[in-house]
Amino acid sequence: MEQLSRYLGFTSQRAHQIPASGIRRFFDLINSVDGIISLGVGEPDFTTPWHIREAAIYALEKGYTMYTANLGMPELRQELARHLKYNCDVTYSPDYELLITTGVSEGLDLAMRAVIDPGDEVIMPDPCYVAYRPCVILAGGVPVPVPTGPENDFEISAADIEARLTGRTKAILLGYPTNPTGAVMPRDKLLAIAELAQRYQLLLISDEIYARLVYGVTHTCMSALPGMRENTVLLGGFSKTYAMTGWRVGYAAGPKDIIAAMTKIHQYTMLCAPIMGQLAAIEALKTGDASATEMVEEYNRRRQIIVKGFNDIGLSCFEPRGAFYAFPSIKSTGMTSDEFAEKLLLEEKVAVVPGSAFGECGEGHIRCCYATALTDIEEALSRMERFVRKYTSS
Ligand SMILES: Cc1ncc(COP(=O)(O)O)c(C=O)c1O
């Protein structure tokens, strides 16, 4: 009997410690209602550009269906090294400083597991991407959120980080341009954080998956800052820039010993990123830039319309300069972000994600992805206007 009760709950304490994604809950609701306009999913509405798909199809026809090297295909690592040198002015050896991962998702997990010992603290902005906290917890670490808000343009400052340092602080995890706010960090603030990281010998883990999606501002690559190459793990990907979410490919760039530790975990858990994704990524790096530019221009058009639309209907919206999310405040409605998102979905059939899914400081906001057809954005705005009027006029 005692034996039986011991086995009733098989799931681990670690699994219990992490919540199910607040975004997932809304996906499930979306699937249960007809005629929905979704601003919920953080995914380009474009399909992967044809020339990238065609290159991958051709390679499959030639029989490229096998495992690759654990680090990833040599040709992809060479292209990536060239790309990082050209676009970010930072040099990595394709032989031991680059690892091709199954999306940035895997890169994040590997980085955490490779550097965190039980109880190590990782500082991160709040709100932030939904996976950051769980990845730290699953690696046995402790997430330490630093509040940010529209009053400081959702930027994290070196002083706020310094105020939270303890003897257990191991790393700072940044993700700029940011999901969910669209904030981009100015270079001078990143320089101050870089100086702090070096002074206290902290590792910087920088998720730059949205680096290419900036509007009227310049993205600064963390590892290209003076002295930072040796204490930064740079994570990047293909999902957003080239509309390649389903190909599951990304990369980590960093110092040799950290990449070696990440590769050890990767070889036992993933073995290698899917070869189809790697083949498509080679083509994307070689010839995908013009397509990326076209998509960025289109996102920028939609960004301007959605931000103006929110401000016009009384949902004050911080101007996002990167990624493809708007993060308006819904405080004027008196609802929590969860209530707002659920009611909006049921009453007006518009799906958004409650800001609380991204951390305590996300409360009072909703995340709206504008990688969605312009006609849908316009229709969603008009439904939201009706909804907001209903709840603010009484
Ligand atoms: C900030 C951020 N990092 C990582 C990811 C995961 O990207 P990938 O598709 O490369 O795993 C996402 C996806 O939404 C994201 O927004």
mmCIF file of C-alpha atoms and ligand atoms in Angstrom:
data_model
loop_
_atom_site.group_PDB
_atom_site.id
_atom_site.type_symbol
_atom_site.label_atom_id
_atom_site.label_comp_id
_atom_site.label_asym_id
_atom_site.label_seq_id
_atom_site.Cartn_x
_atom_site.Cartn_y
_atom_site.Cartn_z
ATOM 1 C CA MET A 1 0.000 0.000 0.000
ATOM 2 C CA GLU A 2 2.747 2.376 1.073
ATOM 3 C CA GLN A 3 4.586 1.449 -2.099
ATOM 4 C CA LEU A 4 1.465 2.285 -4.138
ATOM 5 C CA SER A 5 0.969 5.747 -2.615
ATOM 6 C CA ARG A 6 4.608 6.600 -3.299
ATOM 7 C CA TYR A 7 3.954 6.113 -7.002
ATOM 8 C CA LEU A 8 0.676 7.965 -7.243
ATOM 9 C CA GLY A 9 2.373 11.229 -8.112
ATOM 10 C CA PHE A 10 5.105 10.525 -10.611
ATOM 11 C CA THR A 11 5.848 14.068 -11.674
ATOM 12 C CA SER A 12 8.929 15.740 -10.256
ATOM 13 C CA GLN A 13 9.014 18.720 -7.924
ATOM 14 C CA ARG A 14 10.835 20.680 -10.626
ATOM 15 C CA ALA A 15 7.997 20.091 -13.080
ATOM 16 C CA HIS A 16 5.560 21.250 -10.388
ATOM 17 C CA GLN A 17 7.577 24.395 -9.829
ATOM 18 C CA ILE A 18 7.000 25.731 -13.333
ATOM 19 C CA PRO A 19 3.590 26.943 -14.519
ATOM 20 C CA ALA A 20 2.069 25.935 -17.859
ATOM 21 C CA SER A 21 2.643 28.735 -20.354
ATOM 22 C CA GLY A 22 0.074 31.522 -20.048
ATOM 23 C CA ILE A 23 0.182 31.720 -23.834
ATOM 24 C CA ARG A 24 -0.685 28.046 -24.288
ATOM 25 C CA ARG A 25 -3.877 28.454 -22.236
ATOM 26 C CA PHE A 26 -5.061 31.027 -24.758
ATOM 27 C CA PHE A 27 -4.126 28.877 -27.737
ATOM 28 C CA ASP A 28 -6.451 26.228 -26.344
ATOM 29 C CA LEU A 29 -9.275 28.754 -25.965
ATOM 30 C CA ILE A 30 -8.627 30.075 -29.497
ATOM 31 C CA ASN A 31 -9.018 26.606 -30.933
ATOM 32 C CA SER A 32 -12.393 26.218 -29.255
ATOM 33 C CA VAL A 33 -14.024 29.366 -30.727
ATOM 34 C CA ASP A 34 -14.859 30.013 -34.424
ATOM 35 C CA GLY A 35 -14.163 33.245 -36.338
ATOM 36 C CA ILE A 36 -11.356 34.448 -34.112
ATOM 37 C CA ILE A 37 -8.814 37.093 -35.067
ATOM 38 C CA SER A 38 -5.613 36.146 -33.339
ATOM 39 C CA LEU A 39 -3.058 38.680 -32.205
ATOM 40 C CA GLY A 40 -1.940 36.026 -29.761
ATOM 41 C CA VAL A 41 0.675 33.823 -31.327
ATOM 42 C CA GLY A 42 4.185 35.279 -31.700
ATOM 43 C CA GLU A 43 4.708 33.950 -35.176
ATOM 44 C CA PRO A 44 5.145 35.608 -38.599
ATOM 45 C CA ASP A 45 2.072 35.312 -40.826
ATOM 46 C CA PHE A 46 4.436 34.911 -43.794
ATOM 47 C CA THR A 47 5.506 31.499 -45.000
ATOM 48 C CA THR A 48 9.233 30.897 -45.354
ATOM 49 C CA PRO A 49 10.411 32.667 -48.558
ATOM 50 C CA TRP A 50 10.155 30.316 -51.538
ATOM 51 C CA HIS A 51 13.851 30.354 -52.447
ATOM 52 C CA ILE A 52 14.676 29.080 -48.939
ATOM 53 C CA ARG A 53 12.025 26.347 -49.082
ATOM 54 C CA GLU A 54 13.167 25.371 -52.577
ATOM 55 C CA ALA A 55 16.803 24.951 -51.512
ATOM 56 C CA ALA A 56 15.735 22.682 -48.652
ATOM 57 C CA ILE A 57 13.409 20.658 -50.903
ATOM 58 C CA TYR A 58 16.179 20.192 -53.455
ATOM 59 C CA ALA A 59 18.592 19.014 -50.749
ATOM 60 C CA LEU A 60 15.987 16.539 -49.484
ATOM 61 C CA GLU A 61 15.564 15.247 -53.022
ATOM 62 C CA LYS A 62 19.302 14.631 -53.124
ATOM 63 C CA GLY A 63 18.952 12.514 -49.980
ATOM 64 C CA TYR A 64 20.029 14.830 -47.163
ATOM 65 C CA THR A 65 17.965 13.125 -44.472
ATOM 66 C CA MET A 66 20.559 12.065 -41.926
ATOM 67 C CA TYR A 67 22.102 13.248 -38.644
ATOM 68 C CA THR A 68 24.622 16.052 -38.888
ATOM 69 C CA ALA A 69 27.641 16.776 -36.689
ATOM 70 C CA ASN A 70 26.586 17.592 -33.119
ATOM 71 C CA LEU A 71 27.763 21.167 -33.583
ATOM 72 C CA GLY A 72 25.761 21.482 -36.800
ATOM 73 C CA MET A 73 26.701 21.339 -40.486
ATOM 74 C CA PRO A 74 30.159 22.864 -41.100
ATOM 75 C CA GLU A 75 28.808 24.917 -44.021
ATOM 76 C CA LEU A 76 26.137 26.440 -41.795
ATOM 77 C CA ARG A 77 28.653 27.299 -39.080
ATOM 78 C CA GLN A 78 30.934 28.923 -41.656
ATOM 79 C CA GLU A 79 28.062 30.990 -43.085
ATOM 80 C CA LEU A 80 27.018 31.950 -39.591
ATOM 81 C CA ALA A 81 30.536 33.048 -38.633
ATOM 82 C CA ARG A 82 30.586 35.250 -41.753
ATOM 83 C CA HIS A 83 27.120 36.609 -40.953
ATOM 84 C CA LEU A 84 28.052 37.528 -37.366
ATOM 85 C CA LYS A 85 31.270 39.191 -38.492
ATOM 86 C CA TYR A 86 29.526 41.179 -41.195
ATOM 87 C CA ASN A 87 26.375 42.170 -39.300
ATOM 88 C CA CYS A 88 27.555 42.370 -35.690
ATOM 89 C CA ASP A 89 31.298 42.874 -36.062
ATOM 90 C CA VAL A 90 32.116 39.986 -33.775
ATOM 91 C CA THR A 91 34.357 37.056 -34.684
ATOM 92 C CA TYR A 92 33.577 33.438 -33.753
ATOM 93 C CA SER A 93 35.405 30.299 -34.810
ATOM 94 C CA PRO A 94 33.029 27.999 -36.718
ATOM 95 C CA ASP A 95 35.020 25.036 -35.339
ATOM 96 C CA TYR A 96 34.453 25.495 -31.606
ATOM 97 C CA GLU A 97 32.587 28.709 -30.780
ATOM 98 C CA LEU A 98 29.315 28.132 -32.639
ATOM 99 C CA LEU A 99 26.660 25.513 -31.909
ATOM 100 C CA ILE A 100 23.581 24.995 -34.089
ATOM 101 C CA THR A 101 20.558 24.368 -31.861
ATOM 102 C CA THR A 102 16.961 23.285 -32.284
ATOM 103 C CA GLY A 103 15.715 26.854 -32.167
ATOM 104 C CA VAL A 104 16.651 29.477 -29.611
ATOM 105 C CA SER A 105 14.416 27.470 -27.283
ATOM 106 C CA GLU A 106 17.029 24.736 -27.061
ATOM 107 C CA GLY A 107 19.880 27.258 -26.936
ATOM 108 C CA LEU A 108 18.317 28.870 -23.856
ATOM 109 C CA ASP A 109 17.870 25.560 -22.090
ATOM 110 C CA LEU A 110 21.416 24.437 -22.913
ATOM 111 C CA ALA A 111 22.930 27.725 -21.780
ATOM 112 C CA MET A 112 21.152 27.484 -18.432
ATOM 113 C CA ARG A 113 22.020 23.848 -17.856
ATOM 114 C CA ALA A 114 25.629 24.406 -18.875
ATOM 115 C CA VAL A 115 26.294 27.266 -16.468
ATOM 116 C CA ILE A 116 23.901 27.024 -13.502
ATOM 117 C CA ASP A 117 24.619 25.133 -10.306
ATOM 118 C CA PRO A 118 21.800 24.595 -7.789
ATOM 119 C CA GLY A 119 20.849 27.885 -6.141
ATOM 120 C CA ASP A 120 22.662 30.130 -8.634
ATOM 121 C CA GLU A 121 20.748 33.315 -9.340
ATOM 122 C CA VAL A 122 19.995 34.665 -12.801
ATOM 123 C CA ILE A 123 18.906 38.266 -13.160
ATOM 124 C CA MET A 124 16.365 39.082 -15.880
ATOM 125 C CA PRO A 125 13.956 41.888 -16.759
ATOM 126 C CA ASP A 126 10.280 41.623 -15.832
ATOM 127 C CA PRO A 127 8.229 41.348 -18.051
ATOM 128 C CA CYS A 128 10.213 38.936 -20.211
ATOM 129 C CA TYR A 129 9.790 36.009 -22.604
ATOM 130 C CA VAL A 130 7.754 33.205 -21.006
ATOM 131 C CA ALA A 131 10.528 30.584 -21.198
ATOM 132 C CA TYR A 132 13.207 32.491 -19.267
ATOM 133 C CA ARG A 133 12.026 31.757 -15.728
ATOM 134 C CA PRO A 134 11.149 28.070 -16.356
ATOM 135 C CA CYS A 135 14.516 27.415 -18.051
ATOM 136 C CA VAL A 136 16.369 28.821 -15.032
ATOM 137 C CA ILE A 137 14.220 26.825 -12.584
ATOM 138 C CA LEU A 138 14.579 23.588 -14.561
ATOM 139 C CA ALA A 139 18.351 24.034 -14.412
ATOM 140 C CA GLY A 140 18.128 24.343 -10.608
ATOM 141 C CA GLY A 141 18.666 28.103 -10.547
ATOM 142 C CA VAL A 142 16.724 30.999 -9.072
ATOM 143 C CA PRO A 143 15.265 33.679 -11.368
ATOM 144 C CA VAL A 144 15.681 37.216 -10.029
ATOM 145 C CA PRO A 145 13.310 39.592 -11.838
ATOM 146 C CA VAL A 146 14.095 43.290 -12.243
ATOM 147 C CA PRO A 147 10.920 45.365 -12.678
ATOM 148 C CA THR A 148 10.655 47.440 -15.843
ATOM 149 C CA GLY A 149 7.738 49.476 -17.146
ATOM 150 C CA PRO A 150 6.625 52.057 -19.699
ATOM 151 C CA GLU A 151 7.981 54.806 -17.426
ATOM 152 C CA ASN A 152 11.528 53.587 -18.226
ATOM 153 C CA ASP A 153 10.701 52.331 -21.753
ATOM 154 C CA PHE A 154 10.866 48.746 -20.447
ATOM 155 C CA GLU A 155 14.662 49.077 -20.288
ATOM 156 C CA ILE A 156 16.706 47.463 -17.547
ATOM 157 C CA SER A 157 19.432 49.595 -15.965
ATOM 158 C CA ALA A 158 22.867 48.615 -14.652
ATOM 159 C CA ALA A 159 21.978 50.254 -11.310
ATOM 160 C CA ASP A 160 18.826 48.137 -10.925
ATOM 161 C CA ILE A 161 20.837 45.008 -11.708
ATOM 162 C CA GLU A 162 23.602 45.985 -9.284
ATOM 163 C CA ALA A 163 21.038 46.479 -6.506
ATOM 164 C CA ARG A 164 20.039 42.811 -6.850
ATOM 165 C CA LEU A 165 23.484 41.214 -6.933
ATOM 166 C CA THR A 166 24.256 38.649 -4.224
ATOM 167 C CA GLY A 167 27.040 36.132 -3.710
ATOM 168 C CA ARG A 168 24.932 33.665 -5.731
ATOM 169 C CA THR A 169 24.428 35.806 -8.836
ATOM 170 C CA LYS A 170 25.801 33.885 -11.802
ATOM 171 C CA ALA A 171 24.339 35.446 -14.906
ATOM 172 C CA ILE A 172 22.233 38.176 -16.433
ATOM 173 C CA LEU A 173 19.713 37.036 -19.020
ATOM 174 C CA LEU A 174 18.634 39.715 -21.479
ATOM 175 C CA GLY A 175 16.353 39.483 -24.475
ATOM 176 C CA TYR A 176 16.379 42.742 -26.428
ATOM 177 C CA PRO A 177 14.484 43.543 -28.656
ATOM 178 C CA THR A 178 11.969 42.218 -26.182
ATOM 179 C CA ASN A 179 9.090 39.842 -26.324
ATOM 180 C CA PRO A 180 6.501 40.982 -25.043
ATOM 181 C CA THR A 181 7.104 44.774 -25.056
ATOM 182 C CA GLY A 182 9.062 45.482 -28.248
ATOM 183 C CA ALA A 183 11.610 47.489 -26.239
ATOM 184 C CA VAL A 184 15.122 47.915 -27.662
ATOM 185 C CA MET A 185 18.040 48.798 -25.387
ATOM 186 C CA PRO A 186 20.127 51.840 -26.333
ATOM 187 C CA ARG A 187 23.840 51.214 -26.705
ATOM 188 C CA ASP A 188 24.883 53.381 -23.741
ATOM 189 C CA LYS A 189 22.709 51.370 -21.348
ATOM 190 C CA LEU A 190 24.105 48.102 -22.701
ATOM 191 C CA LEU A 191 27.620 49.475 -22.284
ATOM 192 C CA ALA A 192 26.871 50.184 -18.608
ATOM 193 C CA ILE A 193 25.587 46.620 -18.150
ATOM 194 C CA ALA A 194 28.647 45.258 -19.961
ATOM 195 C CA GLU A 195 30.916 47.182 -17.614
ATOM 196 C CA LEU A 196 28.983 45.844 -14.599
ATOM 197 C CA ALA A 197 29.141 42.261 -15.876
ATOM 198 C CA GLN A 198 32.900 42.495 -16.275
ATOM 199 C CA ARG A 199 33.414 44.182 -12.895
ATOM 200 C CA TYR A 200 31.500 41.421 -11.086
ATOM 201 C CA GLN A 201 32.530 38.599 -13.453
ATOM 202 C CA LEU A 202 28.989 37.741 -14.448
ATOM 203 C CA LEU A 203 27.977 35.850 -17.543
ATOM 204 C CA LEU A 204 25.686 37.605 -19.996
ATOM 205 C CA ILE A 205 23.197 35.385 -21.822
ATOM 206 C CA SER A 206 21.777 37.485 -24.613
ATOM 207 C CA ASP A 207 18.772 36.242 -26.578
ATOM 208 C CA GLU A 208 18.897 38.297 -29.769
ATOM 209 C CA ILE A 209 16.337 36.389 -31.809
ATOM 210 C CA TYR A 210 14.673 39.689 -32.817
ATOM 211 C CA ALA A 211 17.934 41.488 -33.697
ATOM 212 C CA ARG A 212 16.926 41.954 -37.337
ATOM 213 C CA LEU A 213 13.434 43.262 -36.478
ATOM 214 C CA VAL A 214 14.081 46.874 -35.462
ATOM 215 C CA TYR A 215 12.361 50.034 -36.656
ATOM 216 C CA GLY A 216 14.268 53.303 -36.941
ATOM 217 C CA VAL A 217 16.818 52.302 -34.293
ATOM 218 C CA THR A 218 19.992 50.214 -34.307
ATOM 219 C CA HIS A 219 20.312 46.917 -32.498
ATOM 220 C CA THR A 220 23.515 46.474 -30.504
ATOM 221 C CA CYS A 221 24.903 42.972 -30.250
ATOM 222 C CA MET A 222 25.991 42.299 -26.658
ATOM 223 C CA SER A 223 29.046 40.219 -27.481
ATOM 224 C CA ALA A 224 30.366 42.913 -29.836
ATOM 225 C CA LEU A 225 30.748 45.378 -26.956
ATOM 226 C CA PRO A 226 34.295 45.915 -25.670
ATOM 227 C CA GLY A 227 35.448 42.975 -23.542
ATOM 228 C CA MET A 228 32.134 41.102 -23.793
ATOM 229 C CA ARG A 229 32.970 38.348 -26.265
ATOM 230 C CA GLU A 230 34.550 36.294 -23.485
ATOM 231 C CA ASN A 231 31.625 36.473 -21.063
ATOM 232 C CA THR A 232 28.597 36.440 -23.334
ATOM 233 C CA VAL A 233 26.558 33.578 -24.711
ATOM 234 C CA LEU A 234 24.810 35.009 -27.749
ATOM 235 C CA LEU A 235 21.618 33.206 -28.797
ATOM 236 C CA GLY A 236 20.155 33.812 -32.221
ATOM 237 C CA GLY A 237 17.771 32.196 -34.615
ATOM 238 C CA PHE A 238 15.961 31.986 -37.896
ATOM 239 C CA SER A 239 12.335 31.611 -36.748
ATOM 240 C CA LYS A 240 11.415 35.302 -36.728
ATOM 241 C CA THR A 241 13.794 36.925 -39.242
ATOM 242 C CA TYR A 242 13.082 34.510 -42.084
ATOM 243 C CA ALA A 243 9.614 33.271 -41.029
ATOM 244 C CA MET A 244 11.061 29.835 -40.233
ATOM 245 C CA THR A 245 9.382 28.864 -36.956
ATOM 246 C CA GLY A 246 8.626 25.287 -38.005
ATOM 247 C CA TRP A 247 12.144 24.456 -39.203
ATOM 248 C CA ARG A 248 13.439 24.511 -35.621
ATOM 249 C CA VAL A 249 16.867 25.973 -36.016
ATOM 250 C CA GLY A 250 18.872 28.508 -34.042
ATOM 251 C CA TYR A 251 22.395 28.950 -32.721
ATOM 252 C CA ALA A 252 24.554 29.745 -29.735
ATOM 253 C CA ALA A 253 27.816 31.663 -30.039
ATOM 254 C CA GLY A 254 30.185 31.967 -27.132
ATOM 255 C CA PRO A 255 33.503 31.157 -25.502
ATOM 256 C CA LYS A 256 34.935 27.742 -26.327
ATOM 257 C CA ASP A 257 34.471 26.168 -22.871
ATOM 258 C CA ILE A 258 30.817 27.193 -22.546
ATOM 259 C CA ILE A 259 29.995 26.039 -26.085
ATOM 260 C CA ALA A 260 31.762 22.732 -25.292
ATOM 261 C CA ALA A 261 29.641 22.283 -22.140
ATOM 262 C CA MET A 262 26.448 23.127 -24.053
ATOM 263 C CA THR A 263 27.448 20.709 -26.816
ATOM 264 C CA LYS A 264 27.866 17.867 -24.314
ATOM 265 C CA ILE A 265 24.265 18.324 -23.135
ATOM 266 C CA HIS A 266 23.034 18.831 -26.702
ATOM 267 C CA GLN A 267 24.677 15.626 -27.950
ATOM 268 C CA TYR A 268 22.911 13.500 -25.329
ATOM 269 C CA THR A 269 19.512 15.203 -25.477
ATOM 270 C CA MET A 270 19.061 16.447 -29.054
ATOM 271 C CA LEU A 271 22.036 14.985 -30.915
ATOM 272 C CA CYS A 272 21.757 17.611 -33.632
ATOM 273 C CA ALA A 273 19.309 20.176 -34.980
ATOM 274 C CA PRO A 274 17.113 18.798 -37.807
ATOM 275 C CA ILE A 275 19.062 18.646 -41.064
ATOM 276 C CA MET A 276 16.168 20.183 -43.064
ATOM 277 C CA GLY A 277 16.231 23.234 -40.806
ATOM 278 C CA GLN A 278 19.991 23.515 -41.158
ATOM 279 C CA LEU A 279 19.818 23.306 -44.956
ATOM 280 C CA ALA A 280 17.163 26.016 -45.024
ATOM 281 C CA ALA A 281 19.226 28.143 -42.631
ATOM 282 C CA ILE A 282 22.263 27.973 -44.958
ATOM 283 C CA GLU A 283 20.143 29.331 -47.784
ATOM 284 C CA ALA A 284 18.593 31.984 -45.521
ATOM 285 C CA LEU A 285 22.039 33.274 -44.550
ATOM 286 C CA LYS A 286 23.278 33.227 -48.135
ATOM 287 C CA THR A 287 20.339 34.800 -49.933
ATOM 288 C CA GLY A 288 17.590 35.648 -47.427
ATOM 289 C CA ASP A 289 18.425 39.220 -46.576
ATOM 290 C CA ALA A 290 16.207 40.918 -49.170
ATOM 291 C CA SER A 291 13.206 38.832 -48.076
ATOM 292 C CA ALA A 292 13.907 39.709 -44.447
ATOM 293 C CA THR A 293 14.017 43.401 -45.338
ATOM 294 C CA GLU A 294 10.650 43.165 -47.111
ATOM 295 C CA MET A 295 9.051 41.488 -44.097
ATOM 296 C CA VAL A 296 10.543 44.040 -41.698
ATOM 297 C CA GLU A 297 9.149 46.883 -43.819
ATOM 298 C CA GLU A 298 5.715 45.295 -43.720
ATOM 299 C CA TYR A 299 5.882 44.776 -39.933
ATOM 300 C CA ASN A 300 6.843 48.412 -39.560
ATOM 301 C CA ARG A 301 3.742 49.549 -41.481
ATOM 302 C CA ARG A 302 1.541 47.394 -39.266
ATOM 303 C CA ARG A 303 3.363 48.530 -36.122
ATOM 304 C CA GLN A 304 2.558 52.168 -36.811
ATOM 305 C CA ILE A 305 -1.105 51.394 -37.440
ATOM 306 C CA ILE A 306 -1.611 49.209 -34.383
ATOM 307 C CA VAL A 307 0.186 51.572 -31.969
ATOM 308 C CA LYS A 308 -1.807 54.572 -33.202
ATOM 309 C CA GLY A 309 -4.972 52.466 -33.088
ATOM 310 C CA PHE A 310 -4.457 51.529 -29.433
ATOM 311 C CA ASN A 311 -3.667 55.079 -28.380
ATOM 312 C CA ASP A 312 -6.744 56.344 -30.280
ATOM 313 C CA ILE A 313 -9.071 53.955 -28.452
ATOM 314 C CA GLY A 314 -7.663 54.896 -25.069
ATOM 315 C CA LEU A 315 -5.297 51.980 -24.487
ATOM 316 C CA SER A 316 -2.081 53.862 -23.932
ATOM 317 C CA CYS A 317 0.672 52.129 -25.877
ATOM 318 C CA PHE A 318 4.430 52.420 -25.442
ATOM 319 C CA GLU A 319 6.105 52.695 -28.860
ATOM 320 C CA PRO A 320 7.788 49.356 -29.603
ATOM 321 C CA ARG A 321 10.995 49.738 -31.631
ATOM 322 C CA GLY A 322 11.684 46.070 -32.178
ATOM 323 C CA ALA A 323 10.235 42.532 -32.504
ATOM 324 C CA PHE A 324 6.566 42.406 -33.614
ATOM 325 C CA TYR A 325 4.576 43.030 -30.454
ATOM 326 C CA ALA A 326 2.603 45.958 -29.076
ATOM 327 C CA PHE A 327 2.054 46.018 -25.313
ATOM 328 C CA PRO A 328 -0.751 48.496 -24.559
ATOM 329 C CA SER A 329 -1.929 49.264 -21.042
ATOM 330 C CA ILE A 330 -5.472 48.130 -20.250
ATOM 331 C CA LYS A 331 -5.513 49.699 -16.790
ATOM 332 C CA SER A 332 -8.184 52.227 -17.850
ATOM 333 C CA THR A 333 -10.699 49.366 -18.106
ATOM 334 C CA GLY A 334 -10.230 48.356 -14.461
ATOM 335 C CA MET A 335 -9.832 44.700 -15.483
ATOM 336 C CA THR A 336 -6.882 42.430 -14.826
ATOM 337 C CA SER A 337 -5.040 41.424 -17.971
ATOM 338 C CA ASP A 338 -6.402 37.897 -17.617
ATOM 339 C CA GLU A 339 -10.015 39.120 -17.371
ATOM 340 C CA PHE A 340 -9.508 41.491 -20.288
ATOM 341 C CA ALA A 341 -8.049 38.808 -22.548
ATOM 342 C CA GLU A 342 -10.683 36.233 -21.674
ATOM 343 C CA LYS A 343 -13.653 38.595 -22.057
ATOM 344 C CA LEU A 344 -12.272 40.044 -25.293
ATOM 345 C CA LEU A 345 -11.941 36.555 -26.698
ATOM 346 C CA LEU A 346 -15.426 35.456 -25.694
ATOM 347 C CA GLU A 347 -17.265 38.699 -26.492
ATOM 348 C CA GLU A 348 -15.395 40.055 -29.536
ATOM 349 C CA LYS A 349 -13.451 37.027 -30.746
ATOM 350 C CA VAL A 350 -10.071 38.725 -30.617
ATOM 351 C CA ALA A 351 -7.218 36.766 -29.067
ATOM 352 C CA VAL A 352 -4.445 38.597 -27.205
ATOM 353 C CA VAL A 353 -2.128 37.392 -24.443
ATOM 354 C CA PRO A 354 -2.507 38.751 -20.889
ATOM 355 C CA GLY A 355 0.590 40.674 -19.795
ATOM 356 C CA SER A 356 0.701 38.676 -16.563
ATOM 357 C CA ALA A 357 1.924 35.670 -18.599
ATOM 358 C CA PHE A 358 5.283 37.475 -18.869
ATOM 359 C CA GLY A 359 5.802 38.317 -15.194
ATOM 360 C CA GLU A 360 4.268 40.425 -12.447
ATOM 361 C CA CYS A 361 5.194 43.683 -14.152
ATOM 362 C CA GLY A 362 3.301 42.608 -17.254
ATOM 363 C CA GLU A 363 0.037 42.893 -15.329
ATOM 364 C CA GLY A 364 -2.137 45.764 -16.564
ATOM 365 C CA HIS A 365 -1.054 45.159 -20.176
ATOM 366 C CA ILE A 366 -1.856 42.827 -23.052
ATOM 367 C CA ARG A 367 0.519 41.523 -25.702
ATOM 368 C CA CYS A 368 -0.670 41.894 -29.282
ATOM 369 C CA CYS A 369 1.372 40.392 -32.102
ATOM 370 C CA TYR A 370 1.194 42.459 -35.280
ATOM 371 C CA ALA A 371 2.765 39.808 -37.509
ATOM 372 C CA THR A 372 -0.814 39.449 -38.711
ATOM 373 C CA ALA A 373 -2.550 40.607 -41.928
ATOM 374 C CA LEU A 374 -3.304 44.338 -41.897
ATOM 375 C CA THR A 375 -7.011 43.759 -42.569
ATOM 376 C CA ASP A 376 -7.162 41.536 -39.467
ATOM 377 C CA ILE A 377 -5.330 44.138 -37.403
ATOM 378 C CA GLU A 378 -7.813 46.807 -38.505
ATOM 379 C CA GLU A 379 -10.810 44.599 -37.760
ATOM 380 C CA ALA A 380 -9.343 43.617 -34.361
ATOM 381 C CA LEU A 381 -8.849 47.287 -33.505
ATOM 382 C CA SER A 382 -12.444 48.120 -34.335
ATOM 383 C CA ARG A 383 -13.718 45.199 -32.207
ATOM 384 C CA MET A 384 -11.450 46.269 -29.367
ATOM 385 C CA GLU A 385 -12.696 49.840 -29.613
ATOM 386 C CA ARG A 386 -16.280 48.604 -29.134
ATOM 387 C CA PHE A 387 -15.145 46.414 -26.230
ATOM 388 C CA VAL A 388 -13.202 49.179 -24.466
ATOM 389 C CA ARG A 389 -16.073 51.655 -24.928
ATOM 390 C CA LYS A 390 -18.466 49.178 -23.332
ATOM 391 C CA TYR A 391 -16.310 48.748 -20.230
ATOM 392 C CA THR A 392 -15.116 52.306 -19.768
ATOM 393 C CA SER A 393 -18.382 54.218 -20.398
ATOM 394 C CA SER A 394 -20.328 52.766 -17.458
HETATM 395 C C1 LIG B 1 12.409 36.088 -27.080
HETATM 396 C C2 LIG B 1 12.262 34.741 -27.684
HETATM 397 N N1 LIG B 1 13.280 33.873 -27.566
HETATM 398 C C3 LIG B 1 13.187 32.623 -28.073
HETATM 399 C C4 LIG B 1 12.052 32.198 -28.735
HETATM 400 C C5 LIG B 1 12.009 30.792 -29.288
HETATM 401 O O1 LIG B 1 12.441 30.814 -30.606
HETATM 402 P P1 LIG B 1 12.748 29.517 -31.496
HETATM 403 O O2 LIG B 1 11.625 29.364 -32.452
HETATM 404 O O3 LIG B 1 14.044 29.855 -32.190
HETATM 405 O O4 LIG B 1 12.891 28.369 -30.569
HETATM 406 C C6 LIG B 1 10.974 33.075 -28.894
HETATM 407 C C7 LIG B 1 9.731 32.647 -29.563
HETATM 408 O O5 LIG B 1 8.698 33.269 -29.498
HETATM 409 C C8 LIG B 1 11.085 34.379 -28.355
HETATM 410 O O6 LIG B 1 10.101 35.274 -28.471
#
